[in-house]
PDB file of C-alpha atoms in Angstrom:
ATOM      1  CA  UNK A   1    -207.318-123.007  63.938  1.00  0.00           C
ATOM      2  CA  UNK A   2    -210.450-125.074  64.165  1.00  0.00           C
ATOM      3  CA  UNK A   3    -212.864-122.470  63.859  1.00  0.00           C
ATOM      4  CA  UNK A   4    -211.135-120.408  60.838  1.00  0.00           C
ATOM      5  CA  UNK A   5    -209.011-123.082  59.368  1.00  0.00           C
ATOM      6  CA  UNK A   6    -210.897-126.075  59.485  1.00  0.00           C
ATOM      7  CA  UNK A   7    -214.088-125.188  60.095  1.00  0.00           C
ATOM      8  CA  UNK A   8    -213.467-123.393  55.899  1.00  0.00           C
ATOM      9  CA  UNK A   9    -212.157-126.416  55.035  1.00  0.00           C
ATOM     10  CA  UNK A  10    -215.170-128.723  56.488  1.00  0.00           C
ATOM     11  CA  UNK A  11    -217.930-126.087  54.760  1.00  0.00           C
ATOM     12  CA  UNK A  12    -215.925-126.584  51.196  1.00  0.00           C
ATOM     13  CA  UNK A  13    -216.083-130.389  51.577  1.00  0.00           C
ATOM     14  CA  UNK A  14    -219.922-130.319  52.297  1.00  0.00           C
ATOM     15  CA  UNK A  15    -221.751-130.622  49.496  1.00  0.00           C
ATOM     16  CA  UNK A  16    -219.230-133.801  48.182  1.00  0.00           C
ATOM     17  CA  UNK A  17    -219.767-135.155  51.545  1.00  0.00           C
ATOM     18  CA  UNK A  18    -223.281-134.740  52.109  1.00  0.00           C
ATOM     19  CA  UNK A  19    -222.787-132.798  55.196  1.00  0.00           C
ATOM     20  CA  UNK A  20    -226.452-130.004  55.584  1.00  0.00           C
ATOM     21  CA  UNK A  21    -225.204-128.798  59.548  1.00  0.00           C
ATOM     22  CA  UNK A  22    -222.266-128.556  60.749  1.00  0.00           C
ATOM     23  CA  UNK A  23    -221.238-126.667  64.492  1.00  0.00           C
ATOM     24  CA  UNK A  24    -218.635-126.212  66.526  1.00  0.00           C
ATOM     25  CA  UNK A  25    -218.772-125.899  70.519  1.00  0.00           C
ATOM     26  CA  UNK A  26    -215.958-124.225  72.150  1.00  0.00           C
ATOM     27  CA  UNK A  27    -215.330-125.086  75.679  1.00  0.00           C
ATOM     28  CA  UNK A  28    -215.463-122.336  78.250  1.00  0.00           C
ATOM     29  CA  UNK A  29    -215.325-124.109  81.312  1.00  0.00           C
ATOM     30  CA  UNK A  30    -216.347-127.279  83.159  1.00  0.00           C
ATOM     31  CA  UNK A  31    -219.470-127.291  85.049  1.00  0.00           C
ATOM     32  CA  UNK A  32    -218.754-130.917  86.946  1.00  0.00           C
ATOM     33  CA  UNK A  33    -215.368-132.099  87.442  1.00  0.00           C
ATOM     34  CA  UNK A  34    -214.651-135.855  86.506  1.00  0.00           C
ATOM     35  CA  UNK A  35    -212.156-138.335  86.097  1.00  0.00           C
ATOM     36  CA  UNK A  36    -212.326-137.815  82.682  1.00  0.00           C
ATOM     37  CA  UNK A  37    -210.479-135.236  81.476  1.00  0.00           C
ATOM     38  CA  UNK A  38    -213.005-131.834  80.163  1.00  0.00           C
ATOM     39  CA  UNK A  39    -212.981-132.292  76.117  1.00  0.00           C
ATOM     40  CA  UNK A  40    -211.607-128.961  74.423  1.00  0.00           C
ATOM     41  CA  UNK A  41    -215.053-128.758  72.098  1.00  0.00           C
ATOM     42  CA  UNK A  42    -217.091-130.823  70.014  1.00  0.00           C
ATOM     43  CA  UNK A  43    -217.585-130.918  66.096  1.00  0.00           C
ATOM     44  CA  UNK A  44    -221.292-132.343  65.331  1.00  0.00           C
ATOM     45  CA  UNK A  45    -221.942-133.100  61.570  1.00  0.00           C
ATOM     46  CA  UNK A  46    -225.876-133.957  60.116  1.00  0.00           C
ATOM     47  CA  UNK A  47    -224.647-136.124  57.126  1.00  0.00           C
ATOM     48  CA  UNK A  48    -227.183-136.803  54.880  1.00  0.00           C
ATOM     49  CA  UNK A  49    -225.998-139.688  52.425  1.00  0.00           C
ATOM     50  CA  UNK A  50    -228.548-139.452  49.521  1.00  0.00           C
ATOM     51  CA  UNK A  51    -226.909-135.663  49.084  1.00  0.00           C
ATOM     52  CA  UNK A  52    -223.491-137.306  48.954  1.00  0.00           C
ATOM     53  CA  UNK A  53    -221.776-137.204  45.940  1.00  0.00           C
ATOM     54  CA  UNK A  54    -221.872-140.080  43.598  1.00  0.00           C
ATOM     55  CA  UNK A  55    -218.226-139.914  42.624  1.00  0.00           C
ATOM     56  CA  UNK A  56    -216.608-142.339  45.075  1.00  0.00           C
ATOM     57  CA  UNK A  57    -212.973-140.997  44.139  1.00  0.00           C
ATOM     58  CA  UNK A  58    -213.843-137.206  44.825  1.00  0.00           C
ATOM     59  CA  UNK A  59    -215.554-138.373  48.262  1.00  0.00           C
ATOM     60  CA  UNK A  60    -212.422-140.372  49.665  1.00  0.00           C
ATOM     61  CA  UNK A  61    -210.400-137.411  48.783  1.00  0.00           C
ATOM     62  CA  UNK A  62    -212.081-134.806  50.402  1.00  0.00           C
ATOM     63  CA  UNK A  63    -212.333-137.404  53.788  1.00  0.00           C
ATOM     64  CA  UNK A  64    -209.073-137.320  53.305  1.00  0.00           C
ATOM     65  CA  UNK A  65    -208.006-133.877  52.847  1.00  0.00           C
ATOM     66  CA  UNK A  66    -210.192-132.999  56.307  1.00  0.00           C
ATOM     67  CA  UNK A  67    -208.347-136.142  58.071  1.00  0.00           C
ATOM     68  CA  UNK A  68    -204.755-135.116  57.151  1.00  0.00           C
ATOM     69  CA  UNK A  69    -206.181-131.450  58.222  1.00  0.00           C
ATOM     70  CA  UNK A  70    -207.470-132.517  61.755  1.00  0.00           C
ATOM     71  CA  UNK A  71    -203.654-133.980  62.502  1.00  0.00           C
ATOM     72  CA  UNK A  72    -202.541-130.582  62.458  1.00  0.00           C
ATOM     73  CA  UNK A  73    -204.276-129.558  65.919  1.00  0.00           C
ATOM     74  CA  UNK A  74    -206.455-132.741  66.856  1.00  0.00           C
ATOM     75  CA  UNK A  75    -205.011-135.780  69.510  1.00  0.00           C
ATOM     76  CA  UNK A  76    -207.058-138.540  67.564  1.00  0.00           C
ATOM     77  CA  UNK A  77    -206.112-141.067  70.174  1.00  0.00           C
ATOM     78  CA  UNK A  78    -208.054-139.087  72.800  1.00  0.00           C
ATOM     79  CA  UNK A  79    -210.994-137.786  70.600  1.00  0.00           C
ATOM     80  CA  UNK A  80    -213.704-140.261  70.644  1.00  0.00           C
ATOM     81  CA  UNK A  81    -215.626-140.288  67.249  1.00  0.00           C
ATOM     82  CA  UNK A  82    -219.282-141.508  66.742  1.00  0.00           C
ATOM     83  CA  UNK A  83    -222.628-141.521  65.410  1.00  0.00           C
ATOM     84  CA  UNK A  84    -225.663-140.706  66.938  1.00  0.00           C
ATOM     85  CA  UNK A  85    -229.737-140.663  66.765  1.00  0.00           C
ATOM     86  CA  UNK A  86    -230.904-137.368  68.008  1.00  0.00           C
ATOM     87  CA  UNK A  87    -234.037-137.088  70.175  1.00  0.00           C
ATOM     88  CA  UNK A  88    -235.054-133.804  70.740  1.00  0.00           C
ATOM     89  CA  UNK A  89    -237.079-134.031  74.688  1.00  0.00           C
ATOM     90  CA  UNK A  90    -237.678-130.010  74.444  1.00  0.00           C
ATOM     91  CA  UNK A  91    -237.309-127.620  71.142  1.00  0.00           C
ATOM     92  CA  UNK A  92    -237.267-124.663  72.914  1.00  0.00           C
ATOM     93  CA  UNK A  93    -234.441-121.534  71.712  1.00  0.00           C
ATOM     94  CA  UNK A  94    -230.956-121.600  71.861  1.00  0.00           C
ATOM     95  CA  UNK A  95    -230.136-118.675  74.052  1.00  0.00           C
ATOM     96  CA  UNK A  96    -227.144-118.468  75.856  1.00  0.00           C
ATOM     97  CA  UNK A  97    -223.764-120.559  76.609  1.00  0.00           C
ATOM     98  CA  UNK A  98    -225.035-124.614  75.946  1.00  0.00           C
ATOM     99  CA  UNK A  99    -224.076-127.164  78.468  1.00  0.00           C
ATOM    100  CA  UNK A 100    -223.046-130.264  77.185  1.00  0.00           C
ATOM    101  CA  UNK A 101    -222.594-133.505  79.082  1.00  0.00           C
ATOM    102  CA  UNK A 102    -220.847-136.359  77.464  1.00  0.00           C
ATOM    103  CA  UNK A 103    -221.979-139.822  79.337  1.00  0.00           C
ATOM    104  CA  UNK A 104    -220.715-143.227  79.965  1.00  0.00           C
ATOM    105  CA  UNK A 105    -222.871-145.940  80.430  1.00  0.00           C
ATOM    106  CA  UNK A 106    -222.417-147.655  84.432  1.00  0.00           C
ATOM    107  CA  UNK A 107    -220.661-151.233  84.375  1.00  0.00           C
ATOM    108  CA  UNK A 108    -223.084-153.940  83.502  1.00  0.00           C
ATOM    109  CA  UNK A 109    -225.854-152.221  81.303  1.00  0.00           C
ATOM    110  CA  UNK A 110    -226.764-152.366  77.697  1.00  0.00           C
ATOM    111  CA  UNK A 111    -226.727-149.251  75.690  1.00  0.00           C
ATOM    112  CA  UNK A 112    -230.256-149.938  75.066  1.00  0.00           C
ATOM    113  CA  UNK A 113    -230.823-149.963  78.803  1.00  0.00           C
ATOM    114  CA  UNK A 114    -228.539-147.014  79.157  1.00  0.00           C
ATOM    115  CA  UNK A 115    -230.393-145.308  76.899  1.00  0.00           C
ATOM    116  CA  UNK A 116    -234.039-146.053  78.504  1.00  0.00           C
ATOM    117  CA  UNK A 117    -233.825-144.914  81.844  1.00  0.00           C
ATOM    118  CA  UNK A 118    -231.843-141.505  80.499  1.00  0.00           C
ATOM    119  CA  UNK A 119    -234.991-140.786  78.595  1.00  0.00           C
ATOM    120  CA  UNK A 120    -237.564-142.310  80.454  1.00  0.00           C
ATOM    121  CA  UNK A 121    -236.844-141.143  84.040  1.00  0.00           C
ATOM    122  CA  UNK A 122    -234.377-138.188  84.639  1.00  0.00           C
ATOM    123  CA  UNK A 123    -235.775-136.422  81.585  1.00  0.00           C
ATOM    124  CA  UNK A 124    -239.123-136.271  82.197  1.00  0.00           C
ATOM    125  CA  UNK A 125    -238.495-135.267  85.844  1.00  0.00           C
ATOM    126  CA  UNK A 126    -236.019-132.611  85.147  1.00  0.00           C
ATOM    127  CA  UNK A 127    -238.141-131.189  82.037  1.00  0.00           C
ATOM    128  CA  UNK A 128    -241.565-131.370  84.349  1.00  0.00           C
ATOM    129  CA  UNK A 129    -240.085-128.730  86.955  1.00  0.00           C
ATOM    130  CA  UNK A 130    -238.568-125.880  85.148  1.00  0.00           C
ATOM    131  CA  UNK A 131    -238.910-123.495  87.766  1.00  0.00           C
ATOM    132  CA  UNK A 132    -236.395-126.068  89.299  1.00  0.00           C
ATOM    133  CA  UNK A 133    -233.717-126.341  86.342  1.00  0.00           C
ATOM    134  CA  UNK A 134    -234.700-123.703  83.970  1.00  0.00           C
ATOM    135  CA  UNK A 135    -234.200-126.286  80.830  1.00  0.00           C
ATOM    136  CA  UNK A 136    -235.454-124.125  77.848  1.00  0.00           C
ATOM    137  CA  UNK A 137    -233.888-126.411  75.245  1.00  0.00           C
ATOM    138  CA  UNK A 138    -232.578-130.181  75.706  1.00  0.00           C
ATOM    139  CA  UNK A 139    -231.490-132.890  72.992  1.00  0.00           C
ATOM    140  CA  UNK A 140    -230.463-136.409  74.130  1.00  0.00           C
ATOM    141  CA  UNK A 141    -228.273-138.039  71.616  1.00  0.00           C
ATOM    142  CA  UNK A 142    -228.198-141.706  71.394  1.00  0.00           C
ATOM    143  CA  UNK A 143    -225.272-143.503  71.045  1.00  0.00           C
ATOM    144  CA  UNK A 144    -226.503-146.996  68.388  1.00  0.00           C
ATOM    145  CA  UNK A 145    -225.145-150.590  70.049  1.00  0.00           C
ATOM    146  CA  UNK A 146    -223.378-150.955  66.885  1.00  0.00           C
ATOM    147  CA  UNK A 147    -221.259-147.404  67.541  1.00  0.00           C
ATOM    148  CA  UNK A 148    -217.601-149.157  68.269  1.00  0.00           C
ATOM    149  CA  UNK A 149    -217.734-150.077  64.712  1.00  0.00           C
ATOM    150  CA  UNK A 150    -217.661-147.157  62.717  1.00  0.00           C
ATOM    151  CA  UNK A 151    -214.931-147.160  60.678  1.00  0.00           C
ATOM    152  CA  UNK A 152    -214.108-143.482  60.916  1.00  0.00           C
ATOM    153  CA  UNK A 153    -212.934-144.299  64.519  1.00  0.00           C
ATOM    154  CA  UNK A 154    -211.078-147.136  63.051  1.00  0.00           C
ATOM    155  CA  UNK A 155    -208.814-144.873  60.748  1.00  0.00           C
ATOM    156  CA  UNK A 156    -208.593-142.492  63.560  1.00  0.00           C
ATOM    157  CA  UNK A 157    -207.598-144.742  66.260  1.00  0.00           C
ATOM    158  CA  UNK A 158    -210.145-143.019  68.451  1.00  0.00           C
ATOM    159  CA  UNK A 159    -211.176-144.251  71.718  1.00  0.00           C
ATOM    160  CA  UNK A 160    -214.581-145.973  72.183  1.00  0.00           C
ATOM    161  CA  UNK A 161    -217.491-143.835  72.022  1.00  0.00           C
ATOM    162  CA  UNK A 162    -219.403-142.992  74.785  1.00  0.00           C
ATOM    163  CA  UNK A 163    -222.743-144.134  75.277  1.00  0.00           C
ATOM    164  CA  UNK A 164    -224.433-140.427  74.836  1.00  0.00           C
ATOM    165  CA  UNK A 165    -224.547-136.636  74.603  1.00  0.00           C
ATOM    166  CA  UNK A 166    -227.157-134.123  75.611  1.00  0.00           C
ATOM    167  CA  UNK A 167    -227.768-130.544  74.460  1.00  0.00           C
ATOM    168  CA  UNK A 168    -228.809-128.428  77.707  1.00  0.00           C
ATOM    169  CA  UNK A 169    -229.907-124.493  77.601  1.00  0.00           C
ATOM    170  CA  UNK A 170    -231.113-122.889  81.007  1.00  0.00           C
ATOM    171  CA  UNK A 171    -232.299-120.479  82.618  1.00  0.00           C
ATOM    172  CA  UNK A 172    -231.959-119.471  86.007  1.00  0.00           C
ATOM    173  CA  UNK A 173    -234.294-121.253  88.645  1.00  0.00           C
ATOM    174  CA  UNK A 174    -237.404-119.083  89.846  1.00  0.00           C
ATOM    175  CA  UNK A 175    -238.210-121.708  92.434  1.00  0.00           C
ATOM    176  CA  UNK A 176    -237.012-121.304  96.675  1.00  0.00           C
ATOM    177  CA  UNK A 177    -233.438-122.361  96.894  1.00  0.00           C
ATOM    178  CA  UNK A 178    -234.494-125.121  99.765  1.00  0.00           C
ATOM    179  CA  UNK A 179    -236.878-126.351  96.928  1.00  0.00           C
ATOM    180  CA  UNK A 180    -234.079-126.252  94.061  1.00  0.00           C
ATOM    181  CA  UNK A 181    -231.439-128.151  96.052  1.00  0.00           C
ATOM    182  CA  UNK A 182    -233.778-131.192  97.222  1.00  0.00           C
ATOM    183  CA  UNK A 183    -235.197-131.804  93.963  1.00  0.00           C
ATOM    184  CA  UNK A 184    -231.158-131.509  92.807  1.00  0.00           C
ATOM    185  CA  UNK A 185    -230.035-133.812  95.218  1.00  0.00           C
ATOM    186  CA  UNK A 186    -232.735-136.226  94.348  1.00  0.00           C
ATOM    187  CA  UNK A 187    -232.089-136.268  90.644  1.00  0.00           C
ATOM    188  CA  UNK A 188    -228.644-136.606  91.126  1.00  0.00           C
ATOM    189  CA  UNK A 189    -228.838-139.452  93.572  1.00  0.00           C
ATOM    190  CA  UNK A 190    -230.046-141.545  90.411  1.00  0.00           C
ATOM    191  CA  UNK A 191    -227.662-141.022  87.987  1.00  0.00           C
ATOM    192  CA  UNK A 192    -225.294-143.724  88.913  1.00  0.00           C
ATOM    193  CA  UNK A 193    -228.382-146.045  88.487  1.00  0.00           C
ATOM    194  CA  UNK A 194    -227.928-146.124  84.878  1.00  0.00           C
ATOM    195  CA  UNK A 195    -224.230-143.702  84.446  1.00  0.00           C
ATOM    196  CA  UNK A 196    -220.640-143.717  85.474  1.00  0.00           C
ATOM    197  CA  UNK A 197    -220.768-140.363  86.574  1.00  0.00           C
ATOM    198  CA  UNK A 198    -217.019-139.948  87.477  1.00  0.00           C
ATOM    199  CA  UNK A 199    -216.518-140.844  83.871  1.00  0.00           C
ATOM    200  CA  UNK A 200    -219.298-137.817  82.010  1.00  0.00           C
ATOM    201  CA  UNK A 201    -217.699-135.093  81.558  1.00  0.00           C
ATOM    202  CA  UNK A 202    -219.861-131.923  81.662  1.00  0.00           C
ATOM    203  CA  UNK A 203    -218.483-128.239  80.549  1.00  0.00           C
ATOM    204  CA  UNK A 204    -219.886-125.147  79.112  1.00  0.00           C
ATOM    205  CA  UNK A 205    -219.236-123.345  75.840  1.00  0.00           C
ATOM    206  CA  UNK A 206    -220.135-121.258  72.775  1.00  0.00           C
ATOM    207  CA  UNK A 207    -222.021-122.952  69.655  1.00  0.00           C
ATOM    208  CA  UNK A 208    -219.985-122.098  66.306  1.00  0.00           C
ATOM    209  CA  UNK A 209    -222.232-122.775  63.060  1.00  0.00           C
ATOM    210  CA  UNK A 210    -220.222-123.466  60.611  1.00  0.00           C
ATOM    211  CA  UNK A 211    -222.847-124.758  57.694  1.00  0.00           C
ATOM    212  CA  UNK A 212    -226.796-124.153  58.139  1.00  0.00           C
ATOM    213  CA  UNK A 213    -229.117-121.994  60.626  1.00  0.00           C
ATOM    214  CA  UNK A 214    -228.219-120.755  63.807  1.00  0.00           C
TER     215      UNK A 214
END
């Protein structure tokens, strides 16, 4: 229903709603169990708001016709909703399934400081050893301090946002497994330094594009 109901009805609203790229991920599978239940996909919009529409009554409509749409096969009060600054750490192709982890900052950090370390440490390491992770492609998104105001989670009742969302594609590792799973281990071992990693979600799936380039 998503993907050839509303994913139509999304594409005919674009142009009113200033939406240039819009894709669906379908989950396949989780690739880390957590506490957190594994989200059943993710819809990612690039709204542009100079191309929306001037006409303020034809805009709330069609936000409306897509809202009343998503009650027919969306559980708002479990689908967090939020905007995001995307920061592209390697353009490379998008070949294959894309993993997708969806984190939560640790207790007692800023998003700002959340946000920091995930770009200034783990990335850098991971992205300097690809015979290690085989990262061809990987987008941080950045979840703004002001996120738990946006009103369409308001109207939605969503729950709060989380604090970010990267874009991984991989290939397989080319370096000796003994080298593969220390360098793992290590990375790892920092993540609760800045994430509640019982609470990130990570899971597999097929990218959907629904309006603009594959």
């Amino acid at each position: 229903y998503w993907r050839t109901s509303h994913g139509p009805l999304g594409a005919h609203h674009a142009s009113t709603l200033g939406s240039g790229r819009y894709q669906q991920v379908h989950t396949l599978h989780e690739a880390r169990t957590t506490k957190v239940p594994c989200f059943d996909g993710v819809a990612e919009l690039w709204v542009d708001p100079s191309r929306r529409s001037t006409d303020a009554k034809a805009v709330a409509a069609a936000s409306q016709a897509l809202l009343d749409d998503e009650k027919n096969f969306i559980d708002h009060s479990n689908s967090p909703i939020w905007l995001a600054d995307e920061a592209p750490m390697l353009d490379g192709p998008k070949t294959g399934l894309r993993g997708t982890a969806v984190l939560r900052r640790r207790d007692g950090i800023s998003r700002e400081d959340f946000k920091r370390h995930w770009h200034d440490i783990p990335a850098p390491w991971a992205l300097g050893r690809p015979d290690v992770w085989g990262f061809v492609r990987y987008i941080q998104n950045h979840t703004p301090a002001n996120a738990d105001d946006n009103p369409l989670a308001r109207e939605r009742n969503a729950p709060p946002a989380f604090d970010g969302l990267s874009e991984i594609y991989r290939v397989a590792a080319t370096a000796p497994a003994d080298e593969v799973a220390r360098l793992r281990d290590e990375l790892l071992a920092d993540e609760p330094n800045f994430m509640n990693v019982d609470a990130s979600p990570v899971f597999m799936g097929e990218v959907h594009v629904i309006i603009g380039e594959p």
